[in-house]
Amino acid sequence: MRQHGKLEYGGQAAPQRTCVGCRVRTAQSELLRLVRVEDHVVPDLRGRLPGRGASLHPSLSCLELAERRRAFPRAFRVTGPLDVSPVRAHLEGEPRNVM
């Protein structure tokens, strides 16, 4: 029997998260954790930044879906738009100073 909130993945139970773009639940290790720093959404590559996190598949299509659905302000519980250019730069492979 599966434990609540877990997914059988590779023979081991792994935590599940939902992508804010496509809304598909998958293993946490396959998703990119995002956090809000002031008015910017930044990738949390080490998973150590403080604050409320959101998960996203590391693809531009999921990022575009999340932007179109206005999912980031809802996920971070803020009003108004957030700048996702650091996430876009990371997904496009541009060298940029991300936190």
Short mmCIF file of C-alpha atoms in Angstrom, two decimals:
data_model
loop_
_atom_site.label_atom_id
_atom_site.label_comp_id
_atom_site.label_asym_id
_atom_site.label_seq_id
_atom_site.Cartn_x
_atom_site.Cartn_y
_atom_site.Cartn_z
CA MET A 1 0.00 0.00 0.00
CA ARG A 2 1.31 3.46 -0.89
CA GLN A 3 1.80 6.09 1.74
CA HIS A 4 -0.15 9.31 1.37
CA GLY A 5 1.83 11.93 -0.58
CA LYS A 6 4.37 9.45 -1.92
CA LEU A 7 4.87 7.89 -5.33
CA GLU A 8 6.58 4.61 -6.14
CA TYR A 9 9.56 5.77 -8.15
CA GLY A 10 12.51 3.60 -9.06
CA GLY A 11 11.76 1.05 -6.36
CA GLN A 12 11.71 3.69 -3.62
CA ALA A 13 9.04 6.02 -2.33
CA ALA A 14 9.69 9.59 -3.45
CA PRO A 15 7.94 12.83 -2.48
CA GLN A 16 5.49 14.17 -5.04
CA ARG A 17 5.00 17.77 -6.13
CA THR A 18 2.67 19.36 -8.68
CA CYS A 19 4.03 21.45 -11.54
CA VAL A 20 2.46 24.92 -11.44
CA GLY A 21 2.49 25.00 -15.25
CA CYS A 22 0.97 21.76 -16.49
CA ARG A 23 -0.52 20.68 -13.10
CA VAL A 24 0.93 17.14 -13.38
CA ARG A 25 2.05 15.45 -10.16
CA THR A 26 5.49 13.89 -10.43
CA ALA A 27 8.52 13.06 -8.32
CA GLN A 28 10.11 16.05 -6.62
CA SER A 29 13.51 15.17 -8.10
CA GLU A 30 12.22 15.78 -11.64
CA LEU A 31 10.96 19.30 -10.87
CA LEU A 32 12.72 22.62 -10.47
CA ARG A 33 12.02 24.39 -7.17
CA LEU A 34 11.27 28.09 -7.48
CA VAL A 35 11.15 30.71 -4.74
CA ARG A 36 10.16 34.37 -4.62
CA VAL A 37 12.87 36.89 -3.80
CA GLU A 38 11.30 40.35 -3.61
CA ASP A 39 9.38 40.66 -6.92
CA HIS A 40 11.39 38.01 -8.78
CA VAL A 41 10.87 34.28 -9.13
CA VAL A 42 14.26 32.55 -9.01
CA PRO A 43 15.30 28.90 -9.37
CA ASP A 44 16.43 27.27 -6.14
CA LEU A 45 19.00 24.84 -7.52
CA ARG A 46 20.16 23.58 -4.11
CA GLY A 47 16.70 23.48 -2.54
CA ARG A 48 17.88 25.56 0.41
CA LEU A 49 16.48 29.07 -0.13
CA PRO A 50 13.99 30.14 2.53
CA GLY A 51 10.37 30.84 1.83
CA ARG A 52 7.43 29.31 0.11
CA GLY A 53 8.41 27.22 -2.89
CA ALA A 54 6.70 26.25 -6.12
CA SER A 55 7.64 23.42 -8.46
CA LEU A 56 7.95 23.50 -12.23
CA HIS A 57 9.06 21.02 -14.88
CA PRO A 58 12.37 22.31 -16.27
CA SER A 59 10.89 23.16 -19.68
CA LEU A 60 9.92 26.40 -21.35
CA SER A 61 6.49 25.03 -22.25
CA CYS A 62 5.57 24.57 -18.57
CA LEU A 63 6.93 28.03 -17.77
CA GLU A 64 4.79 29.57 -20.52
CA LEU A 65 1.73 27.67 -19.27
CA ALA A 66 2.33 28.94 -15.74
CA GLU A 67 2.68 32.51 -16.99
CA ARG A 68 -0.46 32.25 -19.11
CA ARG A 69 -2.45 30.83 -16.18
CA ARG A 70 -1.01 33.47 -13.80
CA ALA A 71 0.05 30.63 -11.52
CA PHE A 72 3.04 32.29 -9.84
CA PRO A 73 1.21 34.99 -7.86
CA ARG A 74 -1.28 32.34 -6.74
CA ALA A 75 1.43 29.82 -5.79
CA PHE A 76 3.40 32.40 -3.80
CA ARG A 77 0.26 34.01 -2.36
CA VAL A 78 1.05 37.54 -3.50
CA THR A 79 -0.92 40.15 -5.40
CA GLY A 80 0.40 41.60 -8.61
CA PRO A 81 2.75 40.24 -11.25
CA LEU A 82 6.14 38.64 -10.59
CA ASP A 83 9.23 38.80 -12.80
CA VAL A 84 10.15 35.31 -14.08
CA SER A 85 13.11 36.38 -16.24
CA PRO A 86 15.67 34.60 -13.97
CA VAL A 87 13.77 31.31 -14.43
CA ARG A 88 13.51 31.83 -18.20
CA ALA A 89 17.25 32.59 -18.40
CA HIS A 90 18.03 29.42 -16.43
CA LEU A 91 15.83 27.26 -18.66
CA GLU A 92 17.30 28.76 -21.82
CA GLY A 93 20.78 28.06 -20.50
CA GLU A 94 21.92 31.66 -20.36
CA PRO A 95 24.69 32.34 -17.88
CA ARG A 96 23.14 34.69 -15.35
CA ASN A 97 23.56 35.32 -11.66
CA VAL A 98 20.66 33.39 -10.12
CA MET A 99 20.36 33.02 -6.37
#
